[in-house]
Short mmCIF file of C-alpha atoms in Angstrom, two decimals:
data_model
loop_
_atom_site.label_atom_id
_atom_site.label_comp_id
_atom_site.label_asym_id
_atom_site.label_seq_id
_atom_site.Cartn_x
_atom_site.Cartn_y
_atom_site.Cartn_z
CA MET A 1430 67.53 31.06 -43.28
CA THR A 1431 65.59 27.98 -44.43
CA ASP A 1432 62.02 28.17 -45.68
CA LYS A 1433 60.80 26.58 -42.47
CA GLU A 1434 62.65 29.10 -40.26
CA GLN A 1435 61.33 31.94 -42.40
CA LYS A 1436 57.75 30.61 -42.02
CA GLN A 1437 58.24 30.25 -38.25
CA ARG A 1438 59.58 33.83 -37.99
CA LEU A 1439 56.67 35.28 -39.97
CA HIS A 1440 54.20 33.28 -37.89
CA LYS A 1441 55.72 34.51 -34.63
CA LYS A 1442 55.57 38.13 -35.82
CA LYS A 1443 51.91 37.78 -36.88
CA MET A 1444 50.96 36.14 -33.57
CA GLU A 1445 52.81 38.78 -31.53
CA LYS A 1446 50.85 41.49 -33.33
CA LEU A 1447 47.54 39.67 -32.78
CA LYS A 1448 48.38 39.07 -29.12
CA SER A 1449 49.30 42.69 -28.50
CA SER A 1450 46.03 43.86 -30.07
CA VAL A 1451 43.98 41.38 -27.99
CA ASP A 1452 45.92 42.24 -24.82
CA SER A 1453 45.34 45.96 -25.19
CA SER A 1454 41.57 45.47 -25.57
CA ILE A 1455 41.59 43.34 -22.42
CA ALA A 1456 43.63 45.91 -20.50
CA ALA A 1457 41.25 48.70 -21.55
CA ALA A 1458 38.21 46.80 -20.24
CA ASN A 1459 38.34 47.11 -16.46
CA ALA A 1460 34.82 47.78 -15.20
CA GLU A 1461 33.80 44.92 -12.89
CA ARG A 1462 30.05 44.47 -13.15
CA GLY A 1463 27.41 42.08 -14.40
CA VAL A 1464 26.84 42.18 -18.14
CA SER A 1465 23.62 42.33 -20.08
CA ILE A 1466 23.43 40.14 -23.14
CA LEU A 1467 20.88 39.94 -25.93
CA LEU A 1468 21.01 36.84 -28.14
CA THR A 1469 18.73 37.42 -31.10
CA GLY A 1470 18.34 36.59 -34.81
CA ASN A 1471 16.75 33.70 -36.70
CA GLY A 1472 19.65 31.23 -36.46
CA LYS A 1473 20.12 28.24 -34.20
CA GLY A 1474 21.97 28.74 -30.91
CA LYS A 1475 20.26 31.40 -28.80
CA SER A 1476 18.73 29.38 -25.97
CA SER A 1477 21.47 26.74 -26.01
CA SER A 1478 24.05 29.50 -25.58
CA ALA A 1479 22.16 30.85 -22.56
CA PHE A 1480 22.12 27.35 -21.04
CA GLY A 1481 25.86 27.04 -21.70
CA MET A 1482 26.35 30.20 -19.62
CA VAL A 1483 24.21 28.71 -16.83
CA ILE A 1484 26.71 25.82 -16.77
CA ARG A 1485 29.66 28.24 -16.72
CA THR A 1486 28.05 30.01 -13.78
CA LEU A 1487 27.51 26.74 -11.91
CA GLY A 1488 31.14 25.78 -12.65
CA TYR A 1489 32.17 28.58 -10.24
CA SER A 1490 29.44 27.65 -7.74
CA LEU A 1491 27.63 30.90 -8.51
CA ARG A 1492 23.83 31.17 -8.54
CA ALA A 1493 21.64 31.09 -11.65
CA GLY A 1494 17.94 31.48 -12.35
CA VAL A 1495 16.09 30.71 -15.58
CA VAL A 1496 12.69 31.93 -16.70
CA GLN A 1497 11.27 30.53 -19.94
CA PHE A 1498 8.55 32.58 -21.58
CA ILE A 1499 7.61 29.90 -24.10
CA LYS A 1500 6.97 26.25 -23.42
CA GLY A 1501 7.22 23.51 -26.03
CA GLU A 1502 4.87 20.53 -26.14
CA GLN A 1503 7.48 18.17 -24.75
CA LEU A 1504 10.08 18.47 -22.03
CA SER A 1505 13.36 19.71 -23.49
CA GLY A 1506 16.75 18.20 -22.71
CA GLU A 1507 17.85 21.28 -20.76
CA GLU A 1508 14.67 21.21 -18.69
CA LEU A 1509 15.16 17.53 -17.86
CA TYR A 1510 18.81 18.14 -17.06
CA ILE A 1511 18.23 21.10 -14.77
CA ARG A 1512 15.29 19.42 -13.04
CA ASP A 1513 17.23 16.22 -12.39
CA ARG A 1514 20.76 17.46 -11.79
CA CYS A 1515 20.73 21.13 -10.85
CA PRO A 1516 18.25 21.58 -8.01
CA GLU A 1517 20.13 24.75 -7.04
CA VAL A 1518 18.96 26.49 -10.23
CA THR A 1519 15.66 28.34 -9.91
CA PHE A 1520 13.71 27.36 -13.00
CA TYR A 1521 10.34 28.88 -13.88
CA GLN A 1522 8.42 28.20 -17.04
CA ILE A 1523 5.32 29.83 -18.45
CA GLY A 1524 2.44 27.40 -17.93
CA THR A 1525 1.16 27.40 -21.49
CA GLY A 1526 2.15 26.07 -24.91
CA PHE A 1527 3.70 27.96 -27.78
CA THR A 1528 1.64 31.03 -28.48
CA TRP A 1529 0.89 29.77 -31.98
CA ASP A 1530 -0.57 26.63 -30.45
CA THR A 1531 -2.80 28.29 -27.89
CA GLN A 1532 -4.14 31.03 -30.15
CA ASP A 1533 -5.69 32.68 -27.15
CA ARG A 1534 -4.45 36.22 -26.68
CA SER A 1535 -5.93 37.05 -23.28
CA GLY A 1536 -4.83 33.71 -21.78
CA ASP A 1537 -1.34 34.29 -23.13
CA ILE A 1538 -1.20 37.77 -21.65
CA SER A 1539 -2.09 36.59 -18.14
CA ALA A 1540 0.50 33.82 -18.41
CA ALA A 1541 3.12 36.31 -19.60
CA ILE A 1542 2.40 38.70 -16.74
CA ARG A 1543 2.50 35.91 -14.16
CA THR A 1544 5.83 34.71 -15.59
CA TRP A 1545 7.25 38.21 -15.70
CA LYS A 1546 6.56 38.56 -11.95
CA GLU A 1547 8.89 35.60 -11.33
CA ALA A 1548 11.52 37.20 -13.55
CA ALA A 1549 11.17 40.53 -11.75
CA LYS A 1550 11.77 38.80 -8.40
CA MET A 1551 15.09 37.41 -9.65
CA LEU A 1552 16.05 40.78 -11.14
CA GLY A 1553 15.56 42.29 -7.69
CA ASP A 1554 17.60 39.67 -5.84
CA PRO A 1555 21.38 40.21 -5.69
CA SER A 1556 21.96 36.57 -4.74
CA TYR A 1557 21.46 35.67 -8.43
CA ASN A 1558 24.70 36.02 -10.37
CA LEU A 1559 23.00 35.15 -13.66
CA VAL A 1560 19.38 35.44 -14.76
CA VAL A 1561 18.28 33.95 -18.10
CA LEU A 1562 15.08 35.28 -19.64
CA ASP A 1563 14.57 32.78 -22.44
CA GLU A 1564 12.32 33.90 -25.34
CA LEU A 1565 11.41 37.15 -23.59
CA THR A 1566 11.57 39.09 -26.87
CA TYR A 1567 8.29 37.57 -28.10
CA MET A 1568 6.44 38.88 -25.05
CA LEU A 1569 7.51 42.36 -26.09
CA SER A 1570 6.89 42.03 -29.82
CA PHE A 1571 3.41 40.57 -29.18
CA LYS A 1572 2.88 43.41 -26.65
CA TYR A 1573 2.05 40.90 -23.91
CA LEU A 1574 4.33 42.84 -21.56
CA ASP A 1575 5.04 46.55 -21.25
CA GLU A 1576 8.43 47.26 -22.78
CA GLY A 1577 9.13 50.27 -20.58
CA GLU A 1578 8.50 48.29 -17.40
CA VAL A 1579 10.68 45.40 -18.59
CA ILE A 1580 13.60 47.65 -19.59
CA LYS A 1581 13.36 49.46 -16.25
CA ALA A 1582 13.63 46.24 -14.23
CA LEU A 1583 16.47 44.98 -16.43
CA THR A 1584 18.36 48.25 -15.99
CA ASN A 1585 17.81 48.54 -12.23
CA ARG A 1586 19.01 45.03 -11.42
CA PRO A 1587 21.84 44.52 -8.88
CA LYS A 1588 25.23 45.70 -10.13
CA GLY A 1589 26.89 42.30 -9.95
CA GLN A 1590 24.10 40.45 -11.77
CA SER A 1591 24.38 39.37 -15.39
CA VAL A 1592 21.26 38.90 -17.51
CA ILE A 1593 20.74 37.10 -20.80
CA VAL A 1594 17.68 37.76 -22.92
CA THR A 1595 17.01 35.44 -25.87
CA GLY A 1596 14.58 35.36 -28.77
CA ARG A 1597 14.06 36.61 -32.29
CA GLY A 1598 13.43 40.25 -32.99
CA GLY A 1599 14.64 42.04 -29.86
CA GLY A 1600 13.56 45.63 -30.52
CA SER A 1601 15.71 48.76 -30.38
CA ALA A 1602 15.10 49.39 -26.65
CA LEU A 1603 16.56 45.96 -25.77
CA ILE A 1604 19.47 46.50 -28.16
CA ASP A 1605 20.20 49.87 -26.53
CA TRP A 1606 19.97 48.33 -23.05
CA ALA A 1607 22.31 45.37 -23.67
CA ASP A 1608 26.09 45.57 -23.26
CA THR A 1609 26.56 42.68 -25.67
CA VAL A 1610 24.30 41.89 -28.62
CA SER A 1611 24.79 38.85 -30.85
CA ASP A 1612 22.63 38.55 -33.94
CA ILE A 1613 22.58 34.88 -34.89
CA LYS A 1614 22.12 34.66 -38.65
CA ASP A 1615 20.55 31.56 -40.12
CA VAL A 1616 22.97 30.77 -42.96
CA LYS A 1617 21.32 27.38 -43.34
CA HIS A 1618 19.23 25.02 -41.24
CA ALA A 1619 18.98 21.20 -41.31
CA TYR A 1620 15.19 21.62 -41.29
CA ASN A 1621 15.26 22.91 -44.82
CA SER A 1622 17.12 19.85 -46.07
CA GLY A 1623 14.41 17.61 -44.59
CA ILE A 1624 16.30 16.59 -41.45
CA LYS A 1625 14.10 16.10 -38.41
CA ALA A 1626 14.70 18.10 -35.22
CA ARG A 1627 17.17 16.11 -33.15
CA LYS A 1628 16.92 15.15 -29.49
CA GLY A 1629 19.85 16.65 -27.55
CA VAL A 1630 20.58 19.19 -30.25
CA ASP A 1631 17.35 20.95 -31.18
CA TYR A 1632 15.45 20.30 -27.97
CA MET B 949 -17.93 42.99 -32.14
CA THR B 950 -15.97 44.91 -29.51
CA ASP B 951 -12.43 46.16 -30.09
CA LYS B 952 -11.13 43.47 -27.79
CA GLU B 953 -12.97 40.71 -29.63
CA GLN B 954 -11.74 42.07 -32.95
CA LYS B 955 -8.13 42.09 -31.69
CA GLN B 956 -8.54 38.55 -30.36
CA ARG B 957 -9.93 37.37 -33.72
CA LEU B 958 -7.09 38.96 -35.69
CA HIS B 959 -4.54 37.50 -33.29
CA LYS B 960 -6.04 34.01 -33.64
CA LYS B 961 -5.96 34.25 -37.44
CA LYS B 962 -2.33 35.41 -37.45
CA MET B 963 -1.30 32.65 -35.05
CA GLU B 964 -3.15 29.99 -37.06
CA LYS B 965 -1.28 31.07 -40.17
CA LEU B 966 2.07 31.05 -38.35
CA LYS B 967 1.32 27.67 -36.83
CA SER B 968 0.34 26.12 -40.14
CA SER B 969 3.54 27.38 -41.75
CA VAL B 970 5.70 26.06 -38.88
CA ASP B 971 3.80 22.75 -38.85
CA SER B 972 4.28 22.17 -42.57
CA SER B 973 8.06 22.72 -42.30
CA ILE B 974 8.15 20.23 -39.44
CA ALA B 975 6.08 17.68 -41.38
CA ALA B 976 8.39 18.00 -44.40
CA ALA B 977 11.47 17.31 -42.28
CA ASN B 978 11.44 13.58 -41.62
CA ALA B 979 14.98 12.26 -42.04
CA GLU B 980 16.13 10.80 -38.71
CA ARG B 981 19.86 11.27 -38.45
CA GLY B 982 22.53 13.14 -36.55
CA VAL B 983 22.97 16.75 -37.59
CA SER B 984 26.14 18.66 -38.35
CA ILE B 985 26.28 22.19 -37.02
CA LEU B 986 28.76 25.00 -37.62
CA LEU B 987 28.63 27.92 -35.18
CA THR B 988 30.80 30.68 -36.56
CA GLY B 989 31.10 34.50 -36.71
CA ASN B 990 32.70 37.10 -34.46
CA GLY B 991 29.87 37.44 -31.95
CA LYS B 992 29.53 36.01 -28.46
CA GLY B 993 27.76 32.66 -28.03
CA LYS B 994 29.47 29.98 -30.12
CA SER B 995 31.13 27.78 -27.47
CA SER B 996 28.47 28.45 -24.86
CA SER B 997 25.83 27.25 -27.34
CA ALA B 998 27.78 24.03 -27.93
CA PHE B 999 27.93 23.47 -24.16
CA GLY B 1000 24.19 24.11 -23.93
CA MET B 1001 23.69 21.28 -26.42
CA VAL B 1002 25.94 19.02 -24.32
CA ILE B 1003 23.51 19.64 -21.45
CA ARG B 1004 20.51 18.90 -23.68
CA THR B 1005 22.15 15.64 -24.69
CA LEU B 1006 22.82 14.68 -21.07
CA GLY B 1007 19.21 15.57 -20.22
CA TYR B 1008 18.18 12.51 -22.28
CA SER B 1009 20.99 10.38 -20.83
CA LEU B 1010 22.71 10.32 -24.21
CA ARG B 1011 26.51 10.37 -24.60
CA ALA B 1012 28.59 13.46 -25.38
CA GLY B 1013 32.27 14.09 -26.05
CA VAL B 1014 34.04 17.47 -26.18
CA VAL B 1015 37.38 18.32 -27.75
CA GLN B 1016 38.72 21.84 -27.25
CA PHE B 1017 41.36 22.97 -29.73
CA ILE B 1018 42.29 26.11 -27.82
CA LYS B 1019 43.01 26.42 -24.13
CA GLY B 1020 42.77 29.63 -22.16
CA GLU B 1021 45.17 30.56 -19.38
CA GLN B 1022 42.68 29.75 -16.66
CA LEU B 1023 40.13 26.98 -16.18
CA SER B 1024 36.79 28.00 -17.66
CA GLY B 1025 33.46 27.57 -15.91
CA GLU B 1026 32.35 24.89 -18.35
CA GLU B 1027 35.58 22.94 -17.84
CA LEU B 1028 35.19 23.09 -14.07
CA TYR B 1029 31.56 22.08 -14.34
CA ILE B 1030 32.13 19.11 -16.62
CA ARG B 1031 35.16 17.94 -14.64
CA ASP B 1032 33.32 18.09 -11.33
CA ARG B 1033 29.79 17.12 -12.26
CA CYS B 1034 29.76 15.26 -15.56
CA PRO B 1035 32.32 12.47 -15.34
CA GLU B 1036 30.39 10.65 -18.10
CA VAL B 1037 31.42 13.31 -20.64
CA THR B 1038 34.70 12.60 -22.44
CA PHE B 1039 36.58 15.88 -22.34
CA TYR B 1040 39.88 16.42 -24.13
CA GLN B 1041 41.71 19.69 -24.34
CA ILE B 1042 44.74 20.71 -26.37
CA GLY B 1043 47.68 20.94 -23.97
CA THR B 1044 48.84 24.41 -24.94
CA GLY B 1045 47.75 28.03 -24.52
CA PHE B 1046 46.11 30.26 -27.07
CA THR B 1047 48.12 30.20 -30.28
CA TRP B 1048 48.84 33.90 -29.94
CA ASP B 1049 50.37 33.25 -26.56
CA THR B 1050 52.63 30.39 -27.58
CA GLN B 1051 53.87 31.92 -30.82
CA ASP B 1052 55.46 28.62 -31.70
CA ARG B 1053 54.15 27.23 -34.96
CA SER B 1054 55.69 23.77 -34.93
CA GLY B 1055 54.72 23.16 -31.28
CA ASP B 1056 51.16 24.26 -32.07
CA ILE B 1057 50.99 21.92 -35.06
CA SER B 1058 52.01 18.84 -33.04
CA ALA B 1059 49.47 19.75 -30.36
CA ALA B 1060 46.76 20.22 -33.00
CA ILE B 1061 47.52 16.85 -34.60
CA ARG B 1062 47.55 15.07 -31.23
CA THR B 1063 44.22 16.68 -30.34
CA TRP B 1064 42.71 15.85 -33.73
CA LYS B 1065 43.49 12.17 -33.12
CA GLU B 1066 41.26 12.27 -30.03
CA ALA B 1067 38.52 13.95 -32.06
CA ALA B 1068 38.86 11.36 -34.84
CA LYS B 1069 38.40 8.55 -32.28
CA MET B 1070 35.07 10.04 -31.16
CA LEU B 1071 33.98 10.60 -34.78
CA GLY B 1072 34.54 6.88 -35.36
CA ASP B 1073 32.63 5.72 -32.30
CA PRO B 1074 28.84 5.35 -32.67
CA SER B 1075 28.36 5.35 -28.89
CA TYR B 1076 28.77 9.15 -28.97
CA ASN B 1077 25.47 10.87 -29.74
CA LEU B 1078 27.09 14.30 -29.78
CA VAL B 1079 30.68 15.39 -30.44
CA VAL B 1080 31.71 19.02 -29.90
CA LEU B 1081 34.84 20.24 -31.67
CA ASP B 1082 35.32 23.60 -29.98
CA GLU B 1083 37.45 26.17 -31.87
CA LEU B 1084 38.34 23.68 -34.59
CA THR B 1085 38.05 26.33 -37.31
CA TYR B 1086 41.32 28.00 -36.24
CA MET B 1087 43.23 24.75 -36.78
CA LEU B 1088 42.05 24.83 -40.38
CA SER B 1089 42.56 28.54 -41.03
CA PHE B 1090 46.10 28.38 -39.55
CA LYS B 1091 46.64 25.23 -41.67
CA TYR B 1092 47.61 23.23 -38.57
CA LEU B 1093 45.36 20.41 -39.78
CA ASP B 1094 44.58 19.15 -43.26
CA GLU B 1095 41.14 20.36 -44.24
CA GLY B 1096 40.44 17.42 -46.56
CA GLU B 1097 41.20 14.89 -43.84
CA VAL B 1098 39.04 16.73 -41.30
CA ILE B 1099 36.04 17.06 -43.64
CA LYS B 1100 36.33 13.37 -44.56
CA ALA B 1101 36.21 12.24 -40.90
CA LEU B 1102 33.33 14.63 -40.17
CA THR B 1103 31.38 13.31 -43.16
CA ASN B 1104 32.03 9.61 -42.50
CA ARG B 1105 30.94 9.68 -38.87
CA PRO B 1106 28.20 7.30 -37.63
CA LYS B 1107 24.75 8.14 -39.00
CA GLY B 1108 23.17 8.80 -35.61
CA GLN B 1109 25.94 11.08 -34.38
CA SER B 1110 25.57 14.87 -34.26
CA VAL B 1111 28.65 17.12 -34.44
CA ILE B 1112 29.11 20.76 -33.54
CA VAL B 1113 32.10 22.73 -34.83
CA THR B 1114 32.71 26.18 -33.37
CA GLY B 1115 35.07 29.06 -34.09
CA ARG B 1116 35.44 32.15 -36.20
CA GLY B 1117 35.98 31.91 -39.92
CA GLY B 1118 34.81 28.38 -40.81
CA GLY B 1119 35.80 28.13 -44.48
CA SER B 1120 33.58 27.13 -47.40
CA ALA B 1121 34.29 23.40 -47.07
CA LEU B 1122 32.94 23.39 -43.50
CA ILE B 1123 29.96 25.49 -44.56
CA ASP B 1124 29.19 23.02 -47.38
CA TRP B 1125 29.55 20.08 -44.98
CA ALA B 1126 27.27 21.39 -42.23
CA ASP B 1127 23.49 20.85 -42.22
CA THR B 1128 23.03 23.91 -40.03
CA VAL B 1129 25.21 27.02 -40.08
CA SER B 1130 24.72 29.93 -37.69
CA ASP B 1131 26.81 33.05 -38.25
CA ILE B 1132 26.90 34.92 -34.96
CA LYS B 1133 27.25 38.61 -35.74
CA ASP B 1134 28.85 40.87 -33.16
CA VAL B 1135 26.37 43.75 -33.07
CA LYS B 1136 28.08 45.04 -29.93
CA HIS B 1137 30.28 43.66 -27.17
CA ALA B 1138 30.63 44.72 -23.50
CA TYR B 1139 34.39 44.69 -24.02
CA ASN B 1140 34.20 47.77 -26.18
CA SER B 1141 32.36 49.71 -23.46
CA GLY B 1142 35.18 48.91 -21.03
CA ILE B 1143 33.40 46.09 -19.17
CA LYS B 1144 35.69 43.32 -18.01
CA ALA B 1145 35.16 39.72 -19.09
CA ARG B 1146 32.79 38.17 -16.57
CA LYS B 1147 33.14 34.89 -14.71
CA GLY B 1148 30.26 32.57 -15.56
CA VAL B 1149 29.38 34.50 -18.69
CA ASP B 1150 32.55 35.01 -20.72
CA TYR B 1151 34.55 32.12 -19.31
#
């Protein structure tokens, strides 16, 4: 047997083993229902990942709704895109700036509660296949919303509906609730090397 | 001062501090150039995040290209979406299944090299504002592509172009190259509680 054949044989064996392990996990997972996902941590990629899943959902002509609990000073690329090209997506955004810009606790609380009502409507409507609650975690960590009430609505949603919650510092109740939790670690960020936030990437 | 006023005052102080710290990081970051991003780790959210940034880019009518180095057995939601609704996005996909399905090392290598050529074209073309190299890391860890050559093309790309590389196990050369690195930790996954992969969320 030549070196190349030997390498090919070893590769095939390794890949067969990997495939059989992946296949058995897939076979074991057979419950058909919507999944609950928490994307947390300090690293880049939480909201963009949620928007990527909106696109996946639309790819199958399924229905998606997005509620954003924090609003930046300028329109973001995903907002512009959804407004201009995805009229079928229900998009609701809190009508106030970043909480560290407003510095007004009672105003923030009313805005959070008003926005939560829109989220709760989607969580009660089985026609939504995917609901994204972008930056919801802050509303809980700032105690703008009641955690128990939020977890209850998330848990009692229609069986076929998937939900994605994003934001830093999702507490233990959200972690317990979610089927899938990704903790996005900030290994490094362009910011810290003096590179400006980039249109189309950061916002 | 009432309890409520006291709480409001403390909140305002905390938020002012947070805002001033965020503002000074933003002010320090002033280099205008494309960013390089590595999304790695075992958790869910790497490719979907890259697709979210494609949408952000399109939101500003900027140009995006996507090269996928691994192909699943079925069409994914993002593929369907981009094919049907974003004809302006250049989309190239390796013409072979998952490497653990093909189990053919030399066939995989030719496919990887052919696909890399398409990626290299985009990395040499300043009309692309964003280039996504989805699952590229595997091509390096399996040694299907030459790491030195890949890093060189990534580094020498046009100044205004941003690049996102996704996949588990990006090695140290990729980590050194990237301006931003997010390591997506798999805290838990629906899979392991027996929930089937979900259309619109997982693919």
